[in-house]
Amino acid sequence: MKRNAARLNGAAHLLVGVLILSLMMALTTDAATDMTMDEYDELVSTYSVDDSILSYKDYAAQFEENYPDAQIVVTAENLDRYDEADETADPVIYTDYEGLEGDSVYTSDDSLAEFTFTVEEEGFYNMILEYYPVEGKSSSIERAIFIDGELPYEELALISFNRVWTYDVEEGEADESGSATYDWGKDNQGNDNKPSMVEAPEWLTSHVYDSDGYITSPLTVYLTEGEHTVSLLSEREPMVVHSITFGQAEETASYEEVKAEQDAAGAADTSGITVTIEGENATKTSSQMLYPIQDQSSPSVSPSSAKELLNNTIGGNSWRLVGQWIEWEFDVPESGYYNISLYDAQNTVRGIYVSRRISIDGEVPFEEMESYGFTYSQSWREDVLSDEEGNAYSFYLEAGHHTIRMEVVLGDFSDIISEVQDCVSQLNSIYRDIIKITGVSPDTYRDYQIESTLPGLHDELVAVRDQLNDTIEALEALIGDKSDKETVLITMRDQLDDLIDDAEYFVRTISSYKTNVRACGNWITQVIEQPLAIDRINIYSADTSIIYENTSITDKIGYECSRLVYSFIIDYNQIGNVAEDSEDSATITLWIGTGRDQANVIKAMIDETFTSVYNINVNVQLVDMNTLLKAELAGEGPDVAIQVANTNGVAGAVLNTGNDTPVNYGIRNAVLDLSQFDDLEEVTERFSDAAMEALEFEGATYALPETTTFPVMFYRKDILAELGLEVPETWDDVKVAMTVLAKNQMEFGMLPTEQIFASLLYQNGGTYYTENGEASALDSDTAVNVFKEFCEYYTDYKLDKETSVEERFRTGECPIIIADYTVYNNLVVSAPDIAGLWSFTQIPGTVQEDGTVDHSVACTGLASMIMADTEYPEECWEFLKWWTSAEIQTQYGREMESLMGSAARVPTANLEAFENMAWPVDDMEALKEAFNWVTGIPQVPGGYYSWRNVYNAFYTVATNTDTASPREELMDKVLYINAEINYKRVELGLSIAE
């Protein structure tokens, strides 16, 4: 039977006992709190720079330890207020929803739900939510939790709740171990198909945990006697809430205690039993990222093949983030003690171990399983769950069906990582204080009197050095041996020792200091990732030995030799099924130029939802797009090319300049004019006019847009608060901010790219070309004045023209930067040391004559084209329509994010699909506001000369500030631009400007 996730169907569920609370129960006329949703949002966005909001540890230290036995259950009946999108709304109440008796309240992805309850005994209480993850955008559910209208501590500003996922494939009969089995299906190359993931929602009960994993125990709140409110502020995704329970989490007993109790009850060892679970046969996971891996690294993996790609393991780098879990099912034939071992690989994180919380039948069997460590090893190996002396743990299991779940936790490293993160924050603060005095490139022959200017510096350095030293000692005690993970911390500590002896040493080492601080930040990124791959799980009697085949050196050598031979036989550029033309169906060739992960996902989607529907075969080839032109000239090109970038052919590099490839190919008849298809106008309604701008020329449309990216303005909330700066709204505000930043030896970060220049041009009413595209319009007064202003940012305000703004944003050198909006994903994933300290908004605008502000911003992106020599234009057009549709772009975006994490979030050009991407609510609103101002960069014959010459003019002005005039340099270059445009138009038989 096919495993399909239960989906939220509004009409159906309304029939199953949905009640509108305003009709069925009377809400109190006064809300539980008088704060608006906007005020709650403001609390969440500013908590990181609000000193009054403590960390969990500091919060808990304020109160005496008192843990009442009382349990308080808050249900839908306690709902006192419900808002959606900053407006009072009628809450939806479900009765007996999805089999759970009683009322439950639906909370949308942009809502505030407040419940009132009474506490009779003062003390600390854990919070437990019983919830149902209704259909949303397939990402984790996020809420902020407030008590009595206040954020008790930082960690409650973002609490994550998991969804449940399973494979969307046919499930076979359970094997002899009681474990699930699946019919993966194969392509015609003999490779296993990778399964898609679907939601399998169910009622879940979850304690409230720190989303970062630094606090490993369930979070608590301190409640006094009397009436209180608990507020759930939605930050991402909807969910149905049945209850919030305030009570005490049960402490897990030690192995020794549990074993003694079970022995006393008569438990005994089993004999001769072995139950093996294949890792890839998981029944549930918490993330789309957790699906089978096709591993060919060792012949000992089960199953293995030197030729075909088989689904044979699970986890690896995809299973690295705190809170992710995988669950398997199994049966044991008799009650008694069993040992458990895993055939696994942890060959990523050197110097430390990764940790998992292991539970059986929903409960952690004993304390040692709360955080079990797996050390580094270069190859696959057996890990028997055992104590520090190597004695295998005995797990008591009743005869019958069971589940085993493994969840990523930071374990013993949580406190260490938290301490290093705190150190990095302090070190960055010290760095900003220093560069306010010395600048980023101090004069080594000058005495800056640093200690007298910063009288508290010595104590700060000593405090952070001591904290770092304690952390290093804790790390050594935990690992037991010297580790390469200590090196970074020791280097930082040693440098602090030198700076404590002489603060003026900063002048000579400020660059290395910044490098060491950055290395500590990267250390956090590396250590919080906890990857582990699992091939098999064995549950077996203590008198039984597990035998692994193909583990000898001879086996490995033979296996690698076979792989070498097959590498000469198999075409690895071909992805998935390879079809030939037939009388029944056409076969088109698709080129993809991004990466193998993307190609595999696209091929799987094609086989599942395109070929099966349209009866059109697609052969997918992964190629270097730099070869596209050569292949076309040789008659060896594809029928369709997707993810096409600008003429340098590098898909990931089309962020700072317009995409000229479609028009350049189109005017030379190398790609089809899509306007020949009757439904083009209907299809282009999927995209913004700006996204189509660069793909059209003189009434012809040469491609469809795949992605749309544009710059936004990122800002550091903590530093702006320190400096008393508001977020700039206009370029005049930017100039004021740059003055303040310069006084503090900081910078506004903005690289001189075409998108920045074009944005300034559009905001001032300028254009690139004359109306018919026959000549450049950059010799207009508007363009000249814009160019002059553009140059002044780098000549008068001395902005850096070359250094990446992302890293300087992270260190605080540039607390405000303008960068492509996809940088957001990089910062979320790669900069945990500044998590919560930054945000973004649209780029600054230009004040118009009527007082309004124009925030126009230039966009670019990837495109999809049909090559002109295709024998199947109609079939290729069907493919492009399918590929750029909202449903497929949404699915592709979610598949890529599930595979590679949020850093791979697709900036799709399809407007409907864009709204389906898993952005937090407030960030989505900011992006949608910026999208309203997006403008395209037009392409004309010879247009590649435009930005090239504008940049040459800029470079001359920026390097010869005393002699070069912006007006003269630009006007001179416009002559070259017009000459090239005329040359190309004559070559193509087009009219030229008089």
mmCIF file of C-alpha atoms in Angstrom, residues 458-578:
data_model
loop_
_atom_site.group_PDB
_atom_site.id
_atom_site.type_symbol
_atom_site.label_atom_id
_atom_site.label_comp_id
_atom_site.label_asym_id
_atom_site.label_seq_id
_atom_site.Cartn_x
_atom_site.Cartn_y
_atom_site.Cartn_z
ATOM 1 C CA HIS A 458 42.204 44.918 30.189
ATOM 2 C CA ASP A 459 39.499 43.456 32.411
ATOM 3 C CA GLU A 460 37.439 42.469 29.361
ATOM 4 C CA LEU A 461 40.411 40.683 27.810
ATOM 5 C CA VAL A 462 41.183 38.849 31.047
ATOM 6 C CA ALA A 463 37.559 37.798 31.493
ATOM 7 C CA VAL A 464 37.185 36.410 27.976
ATOM 8 C CA ARG A 465 40.614 34.763 28.134
ATOM 9 C CA ASP A 466 39.694 32.996 31.379
ATOM 10 C CA GLN A 467 36.343 31.910 29.956
ATOM 11 C CA LEU A 468 38.037 30.584 26.834
ATOM 12 C CA ASN A 469 40.686 28.794 28.886
ATOM 13 C CA ASP A 470 38.021 27.126 31.039
ATOM 14 C CA THR A 471 36.293 26.021 27.849
ATOM 15 C CA ILE A 472 39.502 24.515 26.483
ATOM 16 C CA GLU A 473 40.038 22.611 29.727
ATOM 17 C CA ALA A 474 36.447 21.341 29.625
ATOM 18 C CA LEU A 475 36.950 20.222 26.024
ATOM 19 C CA GLU A 476 40.162 18.382 26.919
ATOM 20 C CA ALA A 477 38.459 16.671 29.852
ATOM 21 C CA LEU A 478 35.579 15.605 27.628
ATOM 22 C CA ILE A 479 37.643 14.275 24.735
ATOM 23 C CA GLY A 480 40.450 12.838 26.816
ATOM 24 C CA ASP A 481 43.089 13.343 24.136
ATOM 25 C CA LYS A 482 44.499 16.259 22.218
ATOM 26 C CA SER A 483 42.219 17.270 19.376
ATOM 27 C CA ASP A 484 42.516 19.460 16.310
ATOM 28 C CA LYS A 485 39.311 21.141 17.521
ATOM 29 C CA GLU A 486 41.358 22.673 20.343
ATOM 30 C CA THR A 487 43.859 24.353 18.027
ATOM 31 C CA VAL A 488 41.636 27.251 17.028
ATOM 32 C CA LEU A 489 40.661 27.992 20.631
ATOM 33 C CA ILE A 490 44.227 27.698 21.905
ATOM 34 C CA THR A 491 45.495 30.080 19.223
ATOM 35 C CA MET A 492 42.872 32.623 20.237
ATOM 36 C CA ARG A 493 43.681 32.210 23.928
ATOM 37 C CA ASP A 494 47.427 32.647 23.331
ATOM 38 C CA GLN A 495 46.842 35.822 21.384
ATOM 39 C CA LEU A 496 44.681 37.137 24.212
ATOM 40 C CA ASP A 497 47.565 36.462 26.614
ATOM 41 C CA ASP A 498 49.797 38.695 24.492
ATOM 42 C CA LEU A 499 47.169 41.423 24.287
ATOM 43 C CA ILE A 500 46.627 41.344 28.051
ATOM 44 C CA ASP A 501 50.354 41.983 28.511
ATOM 45 C CA ASP A 502 50.325 44.893 26.070
ATOM 46 C CA ALA A 503 47.122 46.272 24.539
ATOM 47 C CA GLU A 504 49.136 48.287 22.007
ATOM 48 C CA TYR A 505 49.965 44.922 20.445
ATOM 49 C CA PHE A 506 46.547 45.258 18.781
ATOM 50 C CA VAL A 507 48.100 47.714 16.332
ATOM 51 C CA ARG A 508 50.360 45.031 14.881
ATOM 52 C CA THR A 509 47.968 42.093 15.142
ATOM 53 C CA ILE A 510 44.507 43.511 14.437
ATOM 54 C CA SER A 511 44.307 41.556 11.184
ATOM 55 C CA SER A 512 45.307 38.240 12.757
ATOM 56 C CA TYR A 513 42.991 38.968 15.705
ATOM 57 C CA LYS A 514 40.069 39.309 13.304
ATOM 58 C CA THR A 515 41.129 36.100 11.540
ATOM 59 C CA ASN A 516 41.279 34.201 14.834
ATOM 60 C CA VAL A 517 37.875 35.480 15.926
ATOM 61 C CA ARG A 518 36.445 34.451 12.561
ATOM 62 C CA ALA A 519 38.045 31.019 13.017
ATOM 63 C CA CYS A 520 36.291 30.674 16.387
ATOM 64 C CA GLY A 521 32.994 31.542 14.697
ATOM 65 C CA ASN A 522 33.654 28.911 12.043
ATOM 66 C CA TRP A 523 34.541 26.469 14.838
ATOM 67 C CA ILE A 524 30.993 26.843 16.140
ATOM 68 C CA THR A 525 29.576 26.168 12.681
ATOM 69 C CA GLN A 526 31.639 22.987 12.391
ATOM 70 C CA VAL A 527 30.975 21.624 15.866
ATOM 71 C CA ILE A 528 27.207 22.151 15.965
ATOM 72 C CA GLU A 529 26.899 19.914 12.916
ATOM 73 C CA GLN A 530 26.597 16.287 14.031
ATOM 74 C CA PRO A 531 26.559 14.000 10.955
ATOM 75 C CA LEU A 532 26.226 10.234 11.244
ATOM 76 C CA ALA A 533 25.451 7.648 8.535
ATOM 77 C CA ILE A 534 23.786 4.344 9.432
ATOM 78 C CA ASP A 535 23.862 1.180 7.345
ATOM 79 C CA ARG A 536 22.372 -1.340 9.773
ATOM 80 C CA ILE A 537 21.033 -1.592 13.305
ATOM 81 C CA ASN A 538 21.363 -4.939 15.075
ATOM 82 C CA ILE A 539 19.307 -6.013 18.089
ATOM 83 C CA TYR A 540 20.777 -9.287 19.278
ATOM 84 C CA SER A 541 21.312 -11.630 22.190
ATOM 85 C CA ALA A 542 24.536 -11.227 24.160
ATOM 86 C CA ASP A 543 25.690 -14.732 23.186
ATOM 87 C CA THR A 544 25.430 -13.924 19.473
ATOM 88 C CA SER A 545 28.129 -12.359 17.272
ATOM 89 C CA ILE A 546 27.331 -10.091 14.334
ATOM 90 C CA ILE A 547 29.277 -10.957 11.180
ATOM 91 C CA TYR A 548 29.910 -8.335 8.499
ATOM 92 C CA GLU A 549 30.838 -9.493 5.011
ATOM 93 C CA ASN A 550 33.331 -7.940 2.557
ATOM 94 C CA THR A 551 35.419 -6.219 5.212
ATOM 95 C CA SER A 552 38.859 -7.597 4.324
ATOM 96 C CA ILE A 553 41.578 -5.699 2.479
ATOM 97 C CA THR A 554 41.230 -8.105 -0.441
ATOM 98 C CA ASP A 555 37.502 -7.411 -0.664
ATOM 99 C CA LYS A 556 38.103 -3.664 -0.654
ATOM 100 C CA ILE A 557 40.815 -3.813 -3.337
ATOM 101 C CA GLY A 558 38.647 -5.949 -5.594
ATOM 102 C CA TYR A 559 35.712 -3.619 -5.083
ATOM 103 C CA GLU A 560 37.714 -0.489 -5.961
ATOM 104 C CA CYS A 561 39.146 -2.176 -9.063
ATOM 105 C CA SER A 562 35.602 -2.966 -10.198
ATOM 106 C CA ARG A 563 34.555 0.632 -9.667
ATOM 107 C CA LEU A 564 37.537 1.767 -11.727
ATOM 108 C CA VAL A 565 36.543 -0.493 -14.610
ATOM 109 C CA TYR A 566 32.922 0.657 -14.524
ATOM 110 C CA SER A 567 34.016 4.314 -14.566
ATOM 111 C CA PHE A 568 35.178 3.747 -18.142
ATOM 112 C CA ILE A 569 31.924 2.070 -19.132
ATOM 113 C CA ILE A 570 29.232 4.140 -17.432
ATOM 114 C CA ASP A 571 28.434 7.682 -18.646
ATOM 115 C CA TYR A 572 28.097 9.587 -15.393
ATOM 116 C CA ASN A 573 26.792 12.657 -17.224
ATOM 117 C CA GLN A 574 23.583 10.750 -17.889
ATOM 118 C CA ILE A 575 21.169 11.076 -14.987
ATOM 119 C CA GLY A 576 18.575 8.367 -14.288
ATOM 120 C CA ASN A 577 16.592 6.699 -17.069
ATOM 121 C CA VAL A 578 18.063 7.058 -20.554
#
